[in-house]
PDB file of C-alpha atoms in Angstrom:
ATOM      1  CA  UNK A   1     -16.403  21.875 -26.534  1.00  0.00           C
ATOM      2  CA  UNK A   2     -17.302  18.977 -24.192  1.00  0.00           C
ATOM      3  CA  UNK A   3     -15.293  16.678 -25.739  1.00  0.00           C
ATOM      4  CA  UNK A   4     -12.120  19.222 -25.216  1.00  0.00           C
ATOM      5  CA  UNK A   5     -13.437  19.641 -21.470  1.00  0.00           C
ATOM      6  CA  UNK A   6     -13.931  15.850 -20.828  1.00  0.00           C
ATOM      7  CA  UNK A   7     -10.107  14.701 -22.583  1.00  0.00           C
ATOM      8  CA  UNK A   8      -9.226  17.511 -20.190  1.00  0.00           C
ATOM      9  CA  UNK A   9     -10.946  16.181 -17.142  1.00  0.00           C
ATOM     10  CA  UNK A  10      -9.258  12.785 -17.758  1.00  0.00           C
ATOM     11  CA  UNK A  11      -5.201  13.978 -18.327  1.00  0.00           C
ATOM     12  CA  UNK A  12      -5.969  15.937 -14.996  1.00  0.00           C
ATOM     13  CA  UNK A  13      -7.289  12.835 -13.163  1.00  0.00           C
ATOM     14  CA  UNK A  14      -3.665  10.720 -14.793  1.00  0.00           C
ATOM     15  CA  UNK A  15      -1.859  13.152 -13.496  1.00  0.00           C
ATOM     16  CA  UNK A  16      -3.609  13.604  -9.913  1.00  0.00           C
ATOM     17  CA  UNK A  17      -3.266   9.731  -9.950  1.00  0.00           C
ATOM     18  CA  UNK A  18       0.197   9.396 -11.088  1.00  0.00           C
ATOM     19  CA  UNK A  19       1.314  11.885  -8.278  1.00  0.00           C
ATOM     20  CA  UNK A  20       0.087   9.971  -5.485  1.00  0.00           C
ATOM     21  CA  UNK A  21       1.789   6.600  -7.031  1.00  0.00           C
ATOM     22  CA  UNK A  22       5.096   6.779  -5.110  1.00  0.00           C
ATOM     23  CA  UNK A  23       7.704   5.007  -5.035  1.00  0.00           C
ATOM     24  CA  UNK A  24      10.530   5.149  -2.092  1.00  0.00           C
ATOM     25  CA  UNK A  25      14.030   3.590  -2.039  1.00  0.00           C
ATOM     26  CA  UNK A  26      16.681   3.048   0.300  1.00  0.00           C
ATOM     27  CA  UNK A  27      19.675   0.811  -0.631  1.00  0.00           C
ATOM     28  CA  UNK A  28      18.781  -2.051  -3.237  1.00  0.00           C
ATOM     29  CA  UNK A  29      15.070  -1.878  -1.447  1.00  0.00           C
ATOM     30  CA  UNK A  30      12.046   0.223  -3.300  1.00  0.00           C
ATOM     31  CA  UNK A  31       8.612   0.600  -2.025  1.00  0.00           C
ATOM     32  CA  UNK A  32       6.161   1.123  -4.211  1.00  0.00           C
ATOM     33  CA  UNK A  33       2.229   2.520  -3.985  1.00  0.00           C
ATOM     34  CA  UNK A  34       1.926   2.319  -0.023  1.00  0.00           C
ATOM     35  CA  UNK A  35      -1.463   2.722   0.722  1.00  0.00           C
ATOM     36  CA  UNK A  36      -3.983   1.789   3.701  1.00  0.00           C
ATOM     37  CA  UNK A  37      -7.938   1.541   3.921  1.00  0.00           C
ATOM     38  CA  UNK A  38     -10.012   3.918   5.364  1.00  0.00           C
ATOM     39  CA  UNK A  39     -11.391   3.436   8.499  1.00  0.00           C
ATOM     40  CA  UNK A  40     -15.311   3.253   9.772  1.00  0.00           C
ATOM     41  CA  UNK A  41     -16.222   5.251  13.108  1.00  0.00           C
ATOM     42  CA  UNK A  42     -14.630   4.083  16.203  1.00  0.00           C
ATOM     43  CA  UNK A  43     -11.888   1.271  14.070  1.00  0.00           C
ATOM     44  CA  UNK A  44      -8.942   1.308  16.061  1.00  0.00           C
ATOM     45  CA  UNK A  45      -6.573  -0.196  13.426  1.00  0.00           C
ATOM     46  CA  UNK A  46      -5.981  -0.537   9.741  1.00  0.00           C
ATOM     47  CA  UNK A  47      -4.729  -2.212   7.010  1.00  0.00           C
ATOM     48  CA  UNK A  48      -1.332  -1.670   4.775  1.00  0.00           C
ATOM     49  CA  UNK A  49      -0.257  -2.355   1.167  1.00  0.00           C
ATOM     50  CA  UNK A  50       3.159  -1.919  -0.682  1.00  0.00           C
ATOM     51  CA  UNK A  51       5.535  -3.644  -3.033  1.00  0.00           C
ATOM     52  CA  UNK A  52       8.902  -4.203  -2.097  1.00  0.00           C
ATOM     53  CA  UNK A  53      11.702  -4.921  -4.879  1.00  0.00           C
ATOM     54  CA  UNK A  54      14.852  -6.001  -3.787  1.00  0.00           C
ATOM     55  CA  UNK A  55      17.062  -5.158  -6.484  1.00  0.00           C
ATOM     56  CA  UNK A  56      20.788  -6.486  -4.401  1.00  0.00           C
ATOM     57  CA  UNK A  57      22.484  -9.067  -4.484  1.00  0.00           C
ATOM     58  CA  UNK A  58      21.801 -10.330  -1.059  1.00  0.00           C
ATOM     59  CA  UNK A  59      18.644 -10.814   0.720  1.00  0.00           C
ATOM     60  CA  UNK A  60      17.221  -8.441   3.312  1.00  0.00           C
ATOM     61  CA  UNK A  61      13.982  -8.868   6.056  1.00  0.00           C
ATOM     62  CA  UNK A  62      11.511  -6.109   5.794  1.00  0.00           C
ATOM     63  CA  UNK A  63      11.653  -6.186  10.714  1.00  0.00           C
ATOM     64  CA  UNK A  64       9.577  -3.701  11.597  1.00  0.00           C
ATOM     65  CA  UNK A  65       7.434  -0.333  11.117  1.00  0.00           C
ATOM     66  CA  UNK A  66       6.126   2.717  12.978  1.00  0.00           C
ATOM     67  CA  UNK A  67       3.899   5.716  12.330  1.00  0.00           C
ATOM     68  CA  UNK A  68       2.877   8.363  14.645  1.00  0.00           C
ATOM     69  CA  UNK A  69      -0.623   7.544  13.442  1.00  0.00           C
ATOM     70  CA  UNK A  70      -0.902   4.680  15.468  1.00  0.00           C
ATOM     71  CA  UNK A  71       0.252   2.712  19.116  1.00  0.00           C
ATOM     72  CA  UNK A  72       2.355  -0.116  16.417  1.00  0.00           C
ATOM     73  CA  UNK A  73       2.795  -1.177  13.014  1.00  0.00           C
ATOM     74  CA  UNK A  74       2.979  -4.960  12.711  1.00  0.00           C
ATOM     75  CA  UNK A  75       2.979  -7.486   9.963  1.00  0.00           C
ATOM     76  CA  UNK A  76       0.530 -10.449   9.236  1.00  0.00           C
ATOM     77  CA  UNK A  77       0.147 -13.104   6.783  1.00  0.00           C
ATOM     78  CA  UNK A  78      -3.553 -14.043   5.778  1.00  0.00           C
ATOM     79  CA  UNK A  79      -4.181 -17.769   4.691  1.00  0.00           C
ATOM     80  CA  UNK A  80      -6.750 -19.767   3.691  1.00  0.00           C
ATOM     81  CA  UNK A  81      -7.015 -22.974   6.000  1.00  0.00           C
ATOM     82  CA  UNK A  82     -10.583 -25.289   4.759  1.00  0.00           C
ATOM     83  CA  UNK A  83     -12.675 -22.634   3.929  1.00  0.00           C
ATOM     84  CA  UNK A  84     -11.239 -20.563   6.818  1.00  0.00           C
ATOM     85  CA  UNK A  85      -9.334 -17.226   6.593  1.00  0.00           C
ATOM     86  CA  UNK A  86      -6.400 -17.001   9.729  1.00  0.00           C
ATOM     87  CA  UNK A  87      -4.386 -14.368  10.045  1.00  0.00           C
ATOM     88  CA  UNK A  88      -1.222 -14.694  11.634  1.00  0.00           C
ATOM     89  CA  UNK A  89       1.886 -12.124  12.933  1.00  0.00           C
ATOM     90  CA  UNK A  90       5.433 -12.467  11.553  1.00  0.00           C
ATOM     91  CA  UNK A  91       7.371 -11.954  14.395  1.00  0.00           C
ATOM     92  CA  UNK A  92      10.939 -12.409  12.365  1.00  0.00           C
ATOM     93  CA  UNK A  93       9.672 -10.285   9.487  1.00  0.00           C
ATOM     94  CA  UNK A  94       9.637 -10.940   6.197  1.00  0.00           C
ATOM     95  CA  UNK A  95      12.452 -11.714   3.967  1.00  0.00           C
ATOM     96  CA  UNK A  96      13.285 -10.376   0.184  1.00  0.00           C
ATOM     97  CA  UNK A  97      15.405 -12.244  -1.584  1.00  0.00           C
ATOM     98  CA  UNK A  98      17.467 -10.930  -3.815  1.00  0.00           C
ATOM     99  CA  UNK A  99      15.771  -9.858  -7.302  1.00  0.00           C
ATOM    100  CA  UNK A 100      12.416 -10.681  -5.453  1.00  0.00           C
ATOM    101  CA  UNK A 101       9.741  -8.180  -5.702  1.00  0.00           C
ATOM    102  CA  UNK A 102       6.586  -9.258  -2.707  1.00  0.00           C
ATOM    103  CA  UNK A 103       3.385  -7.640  -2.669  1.00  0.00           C
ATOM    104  CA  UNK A 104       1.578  -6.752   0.581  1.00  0.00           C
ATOM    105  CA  UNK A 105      -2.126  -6.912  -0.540  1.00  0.00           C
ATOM    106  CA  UNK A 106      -5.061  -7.566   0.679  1.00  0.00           C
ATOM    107  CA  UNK A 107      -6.058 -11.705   2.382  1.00  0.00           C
ATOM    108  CA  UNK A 108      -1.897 -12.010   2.007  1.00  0.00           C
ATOM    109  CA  UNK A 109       0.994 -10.392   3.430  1.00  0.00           C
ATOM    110  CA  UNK A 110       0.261  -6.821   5.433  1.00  0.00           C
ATOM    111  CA  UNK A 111       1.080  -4.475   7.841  1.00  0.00           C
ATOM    112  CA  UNK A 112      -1.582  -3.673  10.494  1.00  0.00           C
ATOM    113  CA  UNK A 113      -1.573  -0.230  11.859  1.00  0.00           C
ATOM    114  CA  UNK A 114      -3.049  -1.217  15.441  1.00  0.00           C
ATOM    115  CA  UNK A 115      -3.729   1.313  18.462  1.00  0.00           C
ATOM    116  CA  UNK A 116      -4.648   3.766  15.925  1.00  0.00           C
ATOM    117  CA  UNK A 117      -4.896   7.567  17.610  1.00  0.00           C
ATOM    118  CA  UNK A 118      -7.471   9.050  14.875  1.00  0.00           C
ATOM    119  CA  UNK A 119     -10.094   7.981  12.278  1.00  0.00           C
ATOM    120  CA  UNK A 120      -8.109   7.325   8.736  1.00  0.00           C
ATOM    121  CA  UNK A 121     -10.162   8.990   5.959  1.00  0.00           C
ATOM    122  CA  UNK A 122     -10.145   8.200   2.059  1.00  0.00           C
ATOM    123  CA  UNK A 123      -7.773  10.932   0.583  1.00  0.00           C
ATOM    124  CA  UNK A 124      -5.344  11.810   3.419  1.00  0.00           C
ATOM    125  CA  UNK A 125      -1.875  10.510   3.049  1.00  0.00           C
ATOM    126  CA  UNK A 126      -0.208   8.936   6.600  1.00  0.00           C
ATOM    127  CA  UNK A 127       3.383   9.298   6.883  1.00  0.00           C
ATOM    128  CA  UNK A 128       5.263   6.288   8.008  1.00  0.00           C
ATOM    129  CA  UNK A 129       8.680   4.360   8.373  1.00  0.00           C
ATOM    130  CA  UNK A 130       9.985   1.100   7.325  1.00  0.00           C
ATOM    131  CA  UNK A 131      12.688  -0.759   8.970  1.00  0.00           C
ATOM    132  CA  UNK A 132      14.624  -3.485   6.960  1.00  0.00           C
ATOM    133  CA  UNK A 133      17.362  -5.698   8.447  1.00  0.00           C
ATOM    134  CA  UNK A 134      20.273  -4.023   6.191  1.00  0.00           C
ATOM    135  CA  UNK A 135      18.825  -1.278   4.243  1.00  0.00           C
ATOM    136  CA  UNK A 136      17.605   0.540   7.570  1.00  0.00           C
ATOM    137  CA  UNK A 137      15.127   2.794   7.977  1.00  0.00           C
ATOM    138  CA  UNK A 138      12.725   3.839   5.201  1.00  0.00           C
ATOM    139  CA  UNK A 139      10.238   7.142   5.241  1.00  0.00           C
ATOM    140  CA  UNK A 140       7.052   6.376   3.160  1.00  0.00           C
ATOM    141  CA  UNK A 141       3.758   7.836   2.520  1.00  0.00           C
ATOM    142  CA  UNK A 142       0.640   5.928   2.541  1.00  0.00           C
ATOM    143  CA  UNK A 143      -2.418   7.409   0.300  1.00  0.00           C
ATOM    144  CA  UNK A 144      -5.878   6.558   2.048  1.00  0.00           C
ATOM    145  CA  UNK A 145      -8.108   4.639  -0.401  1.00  0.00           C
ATOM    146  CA  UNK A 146     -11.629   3.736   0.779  1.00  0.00           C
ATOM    147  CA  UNK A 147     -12.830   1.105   3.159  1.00  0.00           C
ATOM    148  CA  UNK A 148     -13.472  -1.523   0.572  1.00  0.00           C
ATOM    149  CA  UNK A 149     -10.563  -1.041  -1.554  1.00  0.00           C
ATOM    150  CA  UNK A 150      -9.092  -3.921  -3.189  1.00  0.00           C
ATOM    151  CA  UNK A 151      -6.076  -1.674  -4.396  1.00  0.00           C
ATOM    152  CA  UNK A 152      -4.684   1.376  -4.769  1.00  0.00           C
ATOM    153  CA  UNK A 153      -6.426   3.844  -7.136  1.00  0.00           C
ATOM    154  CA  UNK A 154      -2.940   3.728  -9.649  1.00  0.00           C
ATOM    155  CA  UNK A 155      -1.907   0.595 -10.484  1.00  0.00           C
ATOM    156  CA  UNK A 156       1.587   1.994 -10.894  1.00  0.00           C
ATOM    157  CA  UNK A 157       0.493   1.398 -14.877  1.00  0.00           C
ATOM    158  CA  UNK A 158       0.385   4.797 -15.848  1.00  0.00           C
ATOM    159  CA  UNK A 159      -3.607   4.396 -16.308  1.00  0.00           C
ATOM    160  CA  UNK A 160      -6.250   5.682 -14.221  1.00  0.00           C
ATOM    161  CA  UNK A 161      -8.686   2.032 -13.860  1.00  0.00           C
ATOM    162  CA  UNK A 162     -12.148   3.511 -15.089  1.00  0.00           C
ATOM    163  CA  UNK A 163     -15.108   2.801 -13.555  1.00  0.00           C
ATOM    164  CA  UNK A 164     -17.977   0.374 -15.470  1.00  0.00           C
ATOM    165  CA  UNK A 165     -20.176   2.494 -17.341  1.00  0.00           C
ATOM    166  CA  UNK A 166     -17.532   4.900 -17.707  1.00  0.00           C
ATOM    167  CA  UNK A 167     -16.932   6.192 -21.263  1.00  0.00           C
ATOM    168  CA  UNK A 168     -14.215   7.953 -23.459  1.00  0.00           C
ATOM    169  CA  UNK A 169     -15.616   9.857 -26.179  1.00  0.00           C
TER     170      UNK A 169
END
């Protein structure tokens, strides 16, 4: 009988997961698995993930974002500069070339949500728009992971990662 409640458990946490692994299109762009960090008491901006896939045959520039969550959305690039991490704004956005998929992750490309007007907490979702040069404007929603993430909790694999330690029986 635990085994039977346990496989159950699992398929129920797959398909929690797999809900909240979204993908959103407009035109030849797709966004895929949007998702921010949590925020500690008193933060007053966050940080934003996606995948874009430009699947056109021309490029487009991912200009601009907003969210009523916070004051602006703007986009950074993180690099690595001898031994020291800079962050720095795109002000002309960021281009897709055609057939290109980029990844927003974490000490790379990302959106900052600055001037934000509440604490962001792990599980909420924040609703959010997109603006790219030709495709126009894009409506999203970002799941909240935790403050540490590294990721969002679906890979977009169709697996739920497991914890260390965890077993399947």
């Amino acid at each position: 009988m635990k085994c039977i409640s346990f496989v159950f458990a699992i398929l129920m946490m797959l398909c929690a997961t797999q809900a909240f692994a979204q993908s959103f299109k407009t035109g030849t762009i797709e966004v895929d698995q949007p998702w921010v960090r949590a925020t500690p008491k008193g933060a007053d901006s966050t940080a934003g993930y996606f995948r874009i896939v430009n699947s056109g045959t021309a490029a487009d520039r991912l200009t601009g974002g907003s969210s009523s969550l916070a004051s602006s959305v703007q986009f950074h690039e993180m690099t690595m500069t001898n031994g020291v991490m800079k962050m720095r704004p795109l002000p002309n956005g960021l281009e897709i070339k055609p057939g290109e998929t980029i990844e927003l992750k974490p000490n790379s490309f990302h959106a900052m949500f600055v001037g934000l007007k509440q604490p962001v907490k792990q599980g909420d979702h924040i609703k959010g728009t997109l603006t790219f040069e030709k495709a126009g404007d894009l409506e999203v929603e970002f799941a909240v992971e935790s403050i540490g993430a590294r990721q969002p909790a679906s890979t977009g694999t169709g697996h739920t990662q497991m914890s260390p330690g965890m077993k399947m029986h």
